[in-house]
Short mmCIF file of C-alpha atoms and ligand atoms in Angstrom, two decimals:
data_model
loop_
_atom_site.label_atom_id
_atom_site.label_comp_id
_atom_site.label_asym_id
_atom_site.label_seq_id
_atom_site.Cartn_x
_atom_site.Cartn_y
_atom_site.Cartn_z
CA UNK J 1 0.00 0.00 0.00
CA UNK J 2 1.32 3.45 -0.92
CA UNK J 3 0.10 6.73 0.47
CA UNK J 4 -0.17 10.21 -1.14
CA UNK J 5 2.25 9.69 -4.05
CA UNK J 6 2.05 6.71 -6.32
CA UNK J 7 5.59 5.60 -7.15
CA UNK J 8 7.06 3.15 -9.63
CA UNK J 9 6.92 -0.37 -8.16
CA UNK J 10 10.65 -1.24 -8.50
CA UNK J 11 10.86 -0.28 -12.15
CA UNK J 12 10.20 2.59 -14.55
CA UNK J 13 6.89 4.44 -14.86
CA UNK J 14 5.77 7.48 -16.83
CA UNK J 15 2.40 8.96 -17.85
CA UNK J 16 -0.84 8.44 -15.93
CA UNK J 17 -3.30 6.51 -18.11
CA UNK J 18 -6.94 5.38 -17.93
CA UNK J 19 -7.71 7.49 -14.85
CA UNK J 20 -11.32 6.77 -13.85
CA UNK J 21 -13.75 6.36 -10.95
CA UNK J 22 -15.28 2.99 -11.81
CA UNK J 23 -17.42 0.55 -9.82
CA UNK J 24 -16.66 2.10 -6.44
CA UNK J 25 -12.96 2.83 -6.76
CA UNK J 26 -10.44 4.96 -8.57
CA UNK J 27 -8.32 3.23 -11.16
CA UNK J 28 -5.06 4.78 -12.19
CA UNK J 29 -3.08 3.00 -14.87
CA UNK J 30 0.37 4.16 -15.82
CA UNK J 31 3.01 3.72 -18.52
CA UNK J 32 5.40 1.11 -17.21
CA UNK J 33 8.50 -0.85 -18.20
CA UNK J 34 8.36 -3.58 -15.59
CA UNK J 35 11.86 -5.01 -16.09
CA UNK J 36 14.14 -2.08 -15.38
CA UNK J 37 14.40 1.51 -14.15
CA UNK J 38 14.61 2.81 -17.72
CA UNK J 39 11.97 3.46 -20.37
CA UNK J 40 11.39 0.47 -22.66
CA UNK J 41 8.64 -1.49 -24.39
CA UNK J 42 5.60 0.03 -22.72
CA UNK J 43 3.07 -1.87 -20.62
CA UNK J 44 0.21 -0.44 -18.55
CA UNK J 45 0.65 -0.86 -14.81
CA UNK J 46 -2.45 -0.57 -12.64
CA UNK J 47 -3.23 0.86 -9.20
CA UNK J 48 -6.55 1.31 -7.37
CA UNK J 49 -7.67 3.61 -4.56
CA UNK J 50 -10.83 4.35 -2.59
CA UNK J 51 -9.86 7.91 -1.80
CA UNK J 52 -6.99 9.12 -4.05
CA UNK J 53 -4.81 9.00 -0.94
CA UNK J 54 -4.06 5.30 -0.37
CA UNK J 55 -3.01 3.30 -3.44
CA UNK J 56 -2.81 -0.43 -3.97
CA UNK J 57 -0.75 -1.64 -6.89
CA UNK J 58 -2.36 -4.33 -9.03
CA UNK J 59 0.50 -5.18 -11.36
CA UNK J 60 0.40 -5.20 -15.15
CA UNK J 61 -2.93 -4.68 -16.94
CA UNK J 62 -1.90 -4.28 -20.60
CA UNK J 63 1.07 -5.76 -22.37
CA UNK J 64 2.17 -5.98 -26.02
CA UNK J 65 0.40 -8.88 -27.72
CA UNK J 66 -0.72 -7.80 -31.20
CA UNK J 67 1.03 -6.72 -34.36
CA UNK J 68 -0.14 -3.14 -33.79
CA UNK J 69 1.11 -2.95 -30.18
CA UNK J 70 4.02 -5.38 -30.36
CA UNK J 71 6.51 -2.65 -29.48
CA UNK J 72 4.46 -1.02 -26.74
CA UNK J 73 1.11 -0.02 -25.30
CA UNK J 74 1.44 3.77 -25.21
CA UNK J 75 -0.75 6.24 -23.32
CA UNK J 76 -4.52 6.46 -23.40
CA UNK J 77 -7.70 6.84 -21.40
CA UNK J 78 -10.69 4.95 -19.98
CA UNK J 79 -14.45 5.46 -19.95
CA UNK J 80 -17.37 3.45 -18.61
CA UNK J 81 -20.14 2.35 -20.97
CA UNK J 82 -22.90 -0.15 -20.18
CA UNK J 83 -21.05 -1.11 -17.03
CA UNK J 84 -17.87 -2.06 -18.92
CA UNK J 85 -14.54 -0.30 -18.69
CA UNK J 86 -13.35 0.68 -22.17
CA UNK J 87 -9.68 1.53 -22.55
CA UNK J 88 -8.31 3.42 -25.56
CA UNK J 89 -4.58 3.52 -26.13
CA UNK J 90 -1.90 3.79 -28.78
CA UNK J 91 -0.24 0.63 -30.03
CA UNK J 92 3.22 1.06 -31.51
CA UNK J 93 5.17 -1.17 -33.85
CA UNK J 94 8.88 -0.43 -34.37
CA UNK J 95 9.91 -0.44 -38.02
CA UNK J 96 13.33 -1.55 -36.82
CA UNK J 97 14.42 -2.51 -33.33
CA UNK J 98 17.67 -1.27 -31.87
CA UNK J 99 19.81 -4.45 -32.00
CA UNK J 100 21.54 -3.42 -28.76
CA UNK J 101 18.27 -2.88 -26.91
CA UNK J 102 15.25 -4.41 -28.58
CA UNK J 103 12.93 -2.43 -26.28
CA UNK J 104 13.94 0.74 -28.11
CA UNK J 105 13.52 1.46 -31.81
CA UNK J 106 16.08 2.67 -34.30
CA UNK J 107 15.86 6.19 -35.76
CA UNK J 108 12.57 7.03 -34.04
CA UNK J 109 10.88 5.08 -36.83
CA UNK J 110 7.70 3.35 -35.73
CA UNK J 111 4.04 3.03 -36.68
CA UNK J 112 1.18 4.00 -34.39
CA UNK J 113 -2.46 2.88 -34.32
CA UNK J 114 -5.26 3.47 -31.81
CA UNK J 115 -6.58 0.38 -30.03
CA UNK J 116 -9.38 -0.50 -27.60
CA UNK J 117 -9.63 -3.17 -24.93
CA UNK J 118 -12.60 -3.66 -22.57
CA UNK J 119 -13.06 -5.18 -19.14
CA UNK J 120 -16.18 -6.31 -17.24
CA UNK J 121 -14.71 -5.42 -13.85
CA UNK J 122 -11.76 -3.10 -14.45
CA UNK J 123 -9.45 -5.70 -12.93
CA UNK J 124 -8.94 -8.37 -15.60
CA UNK J 125 -7.92 -7.67 -19.19
CA UNK J 126 -7.83 -10.24 -21.96
CA UNK J 127 -4.78 -9.01 -23.85
CA UNK J 128 -4.98 -11.85 -26.37
CA UNK J 129 -8.64 -12.00 -27.43
CA UNK J 130 -10.08 -8.62 -26.60
CA UNK J 131 -7.94 -5.98 -28.34
CA UNK J 132 -9.32 -4.17 -31.39
CA UNK J 133 -7.57 -1.69 -33.66
CA UNK J 134 -10.14 1.08 -33.92
CA UNK J 135 -8.08 3.67 -35.83
CA UNK J 136 -5.44 2.24 -38.19
CA UNK J 137 -2.11 4.02 -38.79
CA UNK J 138 -2.73 7.36 -40.52
CA UNK J 139 -1.64 7.31 -44.15
CA UNK J 140 -2.77 10.83 -45.05
CA UNK J 141 0.24 13.06 -44.37
CA UNK J 142 -1.80 16.27 -44.42
CA UNK J 143 -3.98 14.96 -41.58
CA UNK J 144 -1.41 13.57 -39.17
CA UNK J 145 1.72 11.50 -38.74
CA UNK J 146 1.80 7.72 -39.10
CA UNK J 147 4.51 7.70 -36.42
CA UNK J 148 3.59 10.48 -34.04
CA UNK J 149 -0.17 10.20 -33.53
CA UNK J 150 -0.98 9.03 -30.04
CA UNK J 151 -2.54 9.23 -26.59
CA UNK J 152 -6.32 9.02 -27.28
CA UNK J 153 -8.55 10.71 -24.70
CA UNK J 154 -12.22 9.82 -25.08
CA UNK J 155 -15.24 11.65 -23.64
CA UNK J 156 -19.01 11.54 -23.95
CA UNK J 157 -20.51 14.47 -25.85
CA UNK J 158 -24.19 15.36 -26.17
CA UNK J 159 -25.10 12.40 -28.32
CA UNK J 160 -21.88 10.74 -29.43
CA UNK J 161 -18.39 9.80 -28.24
CA UNK J 162 -15.44 12.01 -29.08
CA UNK J 163 -11.70 11.36 -29.12
CA UNK J 164 -8.73 13.66 -29.23
CA UNK J 165 -5.21 12.46 -30.06
CA UNK J 166 -1.92 14.35 -30.30
CA UNK J 167 -0.17 14.52 -33.66
CA UNK J 168 2.07 16.57 -35.95
CA UNK J 169 2.16 17.80 -39.56
CA UNK J 170 5.17 19.65 -41.04
CA UNK J 171 6.83 19.84 -37.60
CA UNK J 172 3.80 21.66 -36.14
CA UNK J 173 2.01 20.02 -33.22
CA UNK J 174 -1.74 19.47 -33.57
CA UNK J 175 -4.77 17.75 -32.12
CA UNK J 176 -6.93 15.35 -34.14
CA UNK J 177 -10.61 14.86 -33.33
CA UNK J 178 -12.69 11.76 -34.02
CA UNK J 179 -16.32 10.81 -33.42
CA UNK J 180 -18.10 7.51 -32.77
CA UNK J 181 -21.61 6.27 -31.98
CA UNK J 182 -20.56 2.85 -30.70
CA UNK J 183 -16.93 3.26 -29.49
CA UNK J 184 -15.68 0.86 -32.19
CA UNK J 185 -16.23 2.76 -35.44
CA UNK J 186 -14.53 6.13 -35.44
CA UNK J 187 -14.53 8.82 -38.11
CA UNK J 188 -12.07 11.67 -38.40
CA UNK J 189 -13.65 15.09 -37.87
CA UNK J 190 -11.10 17.87 -37.73
CA UNK J 191 -7.85 19.18 -36.28
CA UNK J 192 -6.62 22.13 -34.21
CA UNK J 193 -3.16 23.67 -34.09
CA UNK J 194 -1.25 26.75 -32.94
CA UNK J 195 1.73 28.46 -34.55
CA UNK J 196 5.15 28.14 -32.88
CA UNK J 197 3.93 25.87 -30.15
CA UNK J 198 6.15 22.80 -30.31
CA UNK J 199 6.62 20.19 -33.02
CA UNK J 200 4.36 17.48 -31.60
CA UNK J 201 1.61 17.55 -28.95
CA UNK J 202 1.47 14.63 -26.52
CA UNK J 203 -1.23 13.50 -24.09
CA UNK J 204 -4.12 15.84 -24.93
CA UNK J 205 -7.14 16.17 -22.67
CA UNK J 206 -10.37 18.14 -23.05
CA UNK J 207 -13.02 18.71 -20.39
CA UNK J 208 -15.45 21.29 -19.09
CA UNK J 209 -15.44 22.89 -15.66
CA UNK J 210 -18.83 24.48 -14.94
CA UNK J 211 -19.46 24.85 -18.65
CA UNK J 212 -16.03 26.28 -19.51
CA UNK J 213 -13.96 24.21 -21.95
CA UNK J 214 -10.32 23.55 -21.05
CA UNK J 215 -7.71 21.84 -23.21
CA UNK J 216 -4.50 20.44 -21.76
CA UNK J 217 -1.60 18.94 -23.71
CA UNK J 218 2.16 18.48 -23.57
CA UNK J 219 3.96 20.11 -26.52
CA UNK J 220 7.42 18.76 -27.37
CA UNK J 221 10.14 21.20 -28.42
CA UNK J 222 8.41 24.00 -26.50
CA UNK J 223 11.39 25.50 -24.66
CA UNK J 224 14.44 26.36 -26.71
CA UNK J 225 17.16 27.07 -24.12
CA UNK J 226 18.85 23.70 -24.66
CA UNK J 227 18.06 22.54 -21.10
CA UNK J 228 16.13 19.51 -19.93
CA UNK J 229 13.26 19.35 -20.44
CA UNK J 230 12.26 20.97 -23.74
CA UNK J 231 8.59 20.11 -23.12
CA UNK J 232 6.02 21.10 -20.48
CA UNK J 233 2.26 20.63 -20.19
CA UNK J 234 0.09 23.66 -20.97
CA UNK J 235 -3.58 24.43 -20.47
CA UNK J 236 -5.90 26.95 -22.06
CA UNK J 237 -9.55 27.86 -22.43
CA UNK J 238 -11.14 26.31 -25.48
CA UNK J 239 -14.44 25.53 -27.10
CA UNK J 240 -15.33 22.42 -29.06
CA UNK J 241 -18.06 22.27 -31.69
CA UNK J 242 -19.36 18.70 -31.74
CA UNK J 243 -20.99 18.99 -35.16
CA UNK J 244 -17.80 20.07 -36.97
CA UNK J 245 -15.13 18.80 -34.56
CA UNK J 246 -13.60 22.27 -34.66
CA UNK J 247 -11.78 23.39 -31.53
CA UNK J 248 -10.99 27.03 -30.83
CA UNK J 249 -7.92 27.33 -28.62
CA UNK J 250 -7.54 30.56 -26.74
CA UNK J 251 -4.57 32.76 -27.61
CA UNK J 252 -3.34 32.78 -23.99
CA UNK J 253 -2.17 29.74 -22.11
CA UNK J 254 -1.03 28.81 -18.62
CA UNK J 255 1.60 26.27 -17.68
CA UNK J 256 -0.06 23.32 -15.95
CA UNK J 257 2.64 23.65 -13.30
CA UNK J 258 5.28 26.37 -12.93
CA UNK J 259 7.85 23.88 -11.61
CA UNK J 260 10.32 21.88 -13.63
CA UNK J 261 9.28 18.27 -14.01
CA UNK J 262 5.58 17.46 -14.21
CA UNK J 263 4.41 16.04 -17.52
CA UNK J 264 1.55 14.37 -19.37
CA UNK J 265 -1.33 15.23 -17.00
CA UNK J 266 -4.59 13.33 -17.32
CA UNK J 267 -7.97 14.18 -15.79
CA UNK J 268 -11.20 12.44 -14.86
CA UNK J 269 -14.32 13.24 -12.83
CA UNK J 270 -13.88 12.29 -9.18
CA UNK J 271 -16.71 10.57 -7.25
CA UNK J 272 -18.22 13.98 -6.43
CA UNK J 273 -18.06 15.07 -10.07
CA UNK J 274 -15.12 17.45 -9.63
CA UNK J 275 -12.46 17.51 -12.32
CA UNK J 276 -9.37 15.88 -10.84
CA UNK J 277 -6.03 15.82 -12.66
CA UNK J 278 -2.78 13.97 -12.00
CA UNK J 279 0.62 14.08 -13.72
CA UNK J 280 3.91 12.23 -13.95
CA UNK J 281 7.00 13.68 -12.24
CA UNK J 282 9.96 13.04 -14.55
CA UNK J 283 13.09 11.97 -12.69
CA UNK J 284 16.61 12.10 -14.18
CA UNK J 285 17.78 9.12 -12.13
CA UNK J 286 16.35 6.12 -10.33
CA UNK J 287 16.18 6.42 -6.54
CA UNK J 288 18.76 4.04 -5.00
CA UNK J 289 18.87 2.42 -8.43
CA UNK J 290 15.48 0.91 -7.55
CA UNK J 291 12.64 2.92 -9.02
CA UNK J 292 12.11 5.82 -11.42
CA UNK J 293 8.95 7.90 -11.84
CA UNK J 294 6.08 8.98 -9.60
CA UNK J 295 2.73 10.74 -9.76
CA UNK J 296 2.07 14.18 -8.28
CA UNK J 297 -0.77 14.54 -5.82
CA UNK J 298 -4.18 14.76 -7.50
CA UNK J 299 -5.40 18.32 -8.09
CA UNK J 300 -8.89 19.70 -8.57
CA UNK J 301 -9.32 22.02 -11.55
CA UNK J 302 -11.37 25.16 -10.96
CA UNK J 303 -11.98 28.32 -12.95
CA UNK J 304 -12.31 31.79 -11.44
CA UNK J 305 -11.80 35.26 -13.00
CA UNK J 306 -10.53 33.82 -16.25
CA UNK J 307 -7.82 31.80 -14.49
CA UNK J 308 -7.36 28.03 -14.17
CA UNK J 309 -6.66 26.87 -10.60
CA UNK J 310 -5.12 23.55 -9.61
CA UNK J 311 -6.08 22.97 -5.97
CA UNK J 312 -4.75 20.11 -3.87
CA UNK J 313 -7.51 17.47 -3.86
CA UNK J 314 -9.57 17.85 -0.62
CA UNK J 315 -8.89 14.21 0.33
CA UNK J 316 -5.16 14.96 0.30
CA UNK J 317 -5.53 18.30 2.05
CA UNK J 318 -7.70 16.75 4.76
CA UNK J 319 -5.20 13.94 5.36
CA UNK J 320 -2.45 16.27 6.55
CA UNK J 321 -3.91 17.01 9.97
CA UNK J 322 -1.41 15.50 12.39
CA UNK J 323 0.72 18.33 13.76
CA UNK J 324 4.40 17.50 14.04
CA UNK J 325 7.40 19.61 15.02
CA UNK J 326 10.12 18.18 12.79
CA UNK J 327 10.27 16.45 9.37
CA UNK J 328 11.99 13.55 11.15
CA UNK J 329 8.61 12.71 12.74
CA UNK J 330 6.99 12.14 9.34
CA UNK J 331 6.90 8.73 7.71
CA UNK J 332 7.78 7.91 4.10
CA UNK J 333 4.55 9.49 2.83
CA UNK J 334 6.01 12.90 3.62
CA UNK J 335 4.78 16.06 5.32
CA UNK J 336 3.11 19.36 4.57
CA UNK J 337 4.50 22.80 5.44
CA UNK J 338 2.15 25.77 5.82
CA UNK J 339 3.68 29.19 5.63
CA UNK J 340 3.11 32.69 4.38
CA UNK J 341 5.96 34.78 2.96
CA UNK J 342 6.56 38.51 3.30
CA UNK J 343 8.38 40.36 0.58
CA UNK J 344 12.04 39.19 0.53
CA UNK J 345 11.38 36.30 2.91
CA UNK J 346 12.27 32.68 2.18
CA UNK J 347 11.97 29.22 3.65
CA UNK J 348 14.59 26.52 3.20
CA UNK J 349 13.13 23.02 3.38
CA UNK J 350 15.96 20.51 3.62
CA UNK J 351 18.02 22.44 1.05
CA UNK J 352 15.13 23.42 -1.26
CA UNK J 353 14.60 27.19 -1.21
CA UNK J 354 11.26 28.93 -1.70
CA UNK J 355 11.45 32.73 -1.81
CA UNK J 356 9.10 35.65 -2.34
CA UNK J 357 10.26 38.74 -4.21
CA UNK J 358 7.49 41.29 -4.73
CA UNK J 359 4.59 39.49 -6.39
CA UNK J 360 6.24 36.23 -7.40
CA UNK J 361 7.32 33.02 -5.72
CA UNK J 362 10.69 31.57 -6.73
CA UNK J 363 12.09 28.10 -6.08
CA UNK J 364 15.68 26.87 -6.19
CA UNK J 365 16.75 23.23 -6.02
CA UNK J 366 20.48 23.78 -6.73
CA UNK J 367 21.52 22.24 -3.39
CA UNK J 368 19.30 19.15 -3.73
CA UNK J 369 19.61 18.05 -7.33
CA UNK J 370 23.20 16.81 -7.63
CA UNK J 371 25.48 17.98 -10.44
CA UNK J 372 23.00 18.03 -13.24
CA UNK J 373 23.94 21.19 -15.13
CA UNK J 374 21.87 20.30 -18.15
CA UNK J 375 18.66 20.59 -16.07
CA UNK J 376 16.83 23.72 -14.95
CA UNK J 377 17.25 24.35 -11.24
CA UNK J 378 15.13 27.44 -10.59
CA UNK J 379 11.50 28.21 -11.26
CA UNK J 380 9.08 31.08 -10.70
CA UNK J 381 5.40 31.91 -10.86
CA UNK J 382 3.90 34.63 -13.02
CA UNK J 383 2.59 37.67 -11.09
CA UNK J 384 0.47 36.54 -8.16
CA UNK J 385 -2.81 38.26 -7.32
CA UNK J 386 -4.28 36.56 -4.27
CA UNK J 387 -1.74 36.68 -1.44
CA UNK J 388 1.27 34.62 -0.37
CA UNK J 389 -0.16 31.61 1.44
CA UNK J 390 1.83 28.48 0.72
CA UNK J 391 0.96 24.84 1.27
CA UNK J 392 4.03 22.79 0.47
CA UNK J 393 3.74 19.03 0.14
CA UNK J 394 7.14 17.46 0.68
CA UNK J 395 8.05 13.95 -0.39
CA UNK J 396 11.71 12.79 -0.33
CA UNK J 397 11.77 13.17 -4.13
CA UNK J 398 9.07 15.69 -5.03
CA UNK J 399 8.17 19.08 -3.57
CA UNK J 400 4.83 20.60 -4.61
CA UNK J 401 4.29 24.25 -3.66
CA UNK J 402 0.63 25.33 -3.86
CA UNK J 403 0.44 29.12 -3.90
CA UNK J 404 -2.90 30.52 -2.65
CA UNK J 405 -4.60 27.16 -2.82
CA UNK J 406 -3.70 26.53 -6.44
CA UNK J 407 -3.55 29.97 -8.04
CA UNK J 408 -0.19 28.60 -9.14
CA UNK J 409 1.70 25.41 -8.31
CA UNK J 410 5.46 24.83 -8.53
CA UNK J 411 6.56 21.21 -8.39
CA UNK J 412 10.10 19.94 -8.64
CA UNK J 413 11.96 16.68 -8.24
CA UNK J 414 14.72 16.62 -5.61
CA UNK J 415 17.31 14.19 -4.30
CA UNK J 416 18.82 14.07 -0.83
CA UNK J 417 16.76 16.56 1.24
CA UNK J 418 17.91 17.07 4.81
CA UNK J 419 15.54 17.14 7.81
CA UNK J 420 16.15 20.79 8.57
CA UNK J 421 13.75 23.67 7.93
CA UNK J 422 14.98 27.28 8.34
CA UNK J 423 13.75 30.75 7.47
CA UNK J 424 10.14 31.95 7.67
CA UNK J 425 7.79 30.69 10.40
CA UNK J 426 5.75 27.59 9.55
CA UNK J 427 3.46 24.83 10.75
CA UNK J 428 4.12 21.20 9.96
CA UNK J 429 1.69 18.34 9.40
CA UNK J 430 1.96 14.69 8.50
CA UNK J 431 -0.87 12.53 7.14
CA UNK J 432 -3.21 11.12 9.77
CA UNK J 433 -3.53 7.35 10.06
CA UNK J 434 -6.41 5.88 8.03
C1 LIG H 501 4.56 11.09 -22.96
C2 LIG H 501 4.67 9.91 -23.91
C3 LIG H 501 3.38 9.69 -24.67
C4 LIG H 501 3.49 8.25 -25.04
C5 LIG H 501 4.19 7.64 -23.84
C6 LIG H 501 5.12 6.53 -24.14
O1 LIG H 501 5.45 11.00 -21.90
O2 LIG H 501 5.77 10.10 -24.79
O3 LIG H 501 3.17 10.55 -25.75
O4 LIG H 501 2.25 7.67 -25.29
O5 LIG H 501 4.88 8.70 -23.21
O6 LIG H 501 5.61 5.96 -22.96
#
């Protein structure tokens, strides 16, 4: 059983997949290479939770078994229909394997198709008899790429099902939209793109919060300073016309997270109907050589005054109620620091520095990230409007700073935090026993 953060079970994990409240529990699948701490031929791992706080790992749900997914089961989503869980994902087939590591492909040359698999109970998956290719590899170059079209997210519209995938044409990232009446037969509707916004868009998501459309995706080649990473998830207001499949993306965008490492967020409706979103924290190195990759804490998406908020999920917030006086009293699920910063003030949590200068919050992980010069070490929020209240969730390898209950969030991976906290005054909490 894991608490608060879902971490790779002794292997490699990346994107959250198939996130859904289904038959009385949350299911969170994830990209997984179960044999090592490095990315390889992708499987879907599976974890379940009653409350988004305590997670139980259920092992591998999807594995390569068909021609179209022989080289990996890439990211995708889940919906419930007629009581059955339906999973949509991208199957990849390497044109040529790397002879030195057959779990990688040579020259980034592979073929992608969109597949579906169903389950009666969300726990057992018949990888041999129950997979269907629902969208074959794209062969129309003006529509999308046969290689880089992936990560289907499916949702129920007014009277049909809709799917968005990420893709690229002429080195410009785009979204492709499809429609279906029965979840098996899909027809292409339309695309959306934005100038100078990365060469390929991964892991798209579209949902409404109180009637306002929001699109989230992870553009690759977005930052051009030569540092890791060159990609970061973005979100923006949008509207989607179901009859034409045309999506209008707003000119302005927000980063999903102002920190340095979160990627590939995926959302679902929680059991109360709130929009909850979770993302992968990319890690440059396995911890103790044992595991690589973890999920951030789930966040609730809200919209106020034309701004998208990412609040810590109330179940997480309400768990951190046991007052402690030192980080050494917390267990491996971490602790939460509450503080408020005056202009020029800072707090140093085990070597990780959070500072306020005027109307921005800055973070610096230089002392707790080893000698990794090719990575960004500092981050900052845009101008803040609502105050300087911080709720900081601290795990040994991920620090998530919620500014004003999610006006902005800064999350960064760290290694080797100490137990000392200095600087501004604070209160400390660890999760209560459940
Ligand atoms: C994003 C991503 C997805 C893809 C998956 C493969 O991190 O590259 O686009 O489906 O990871 O593991």
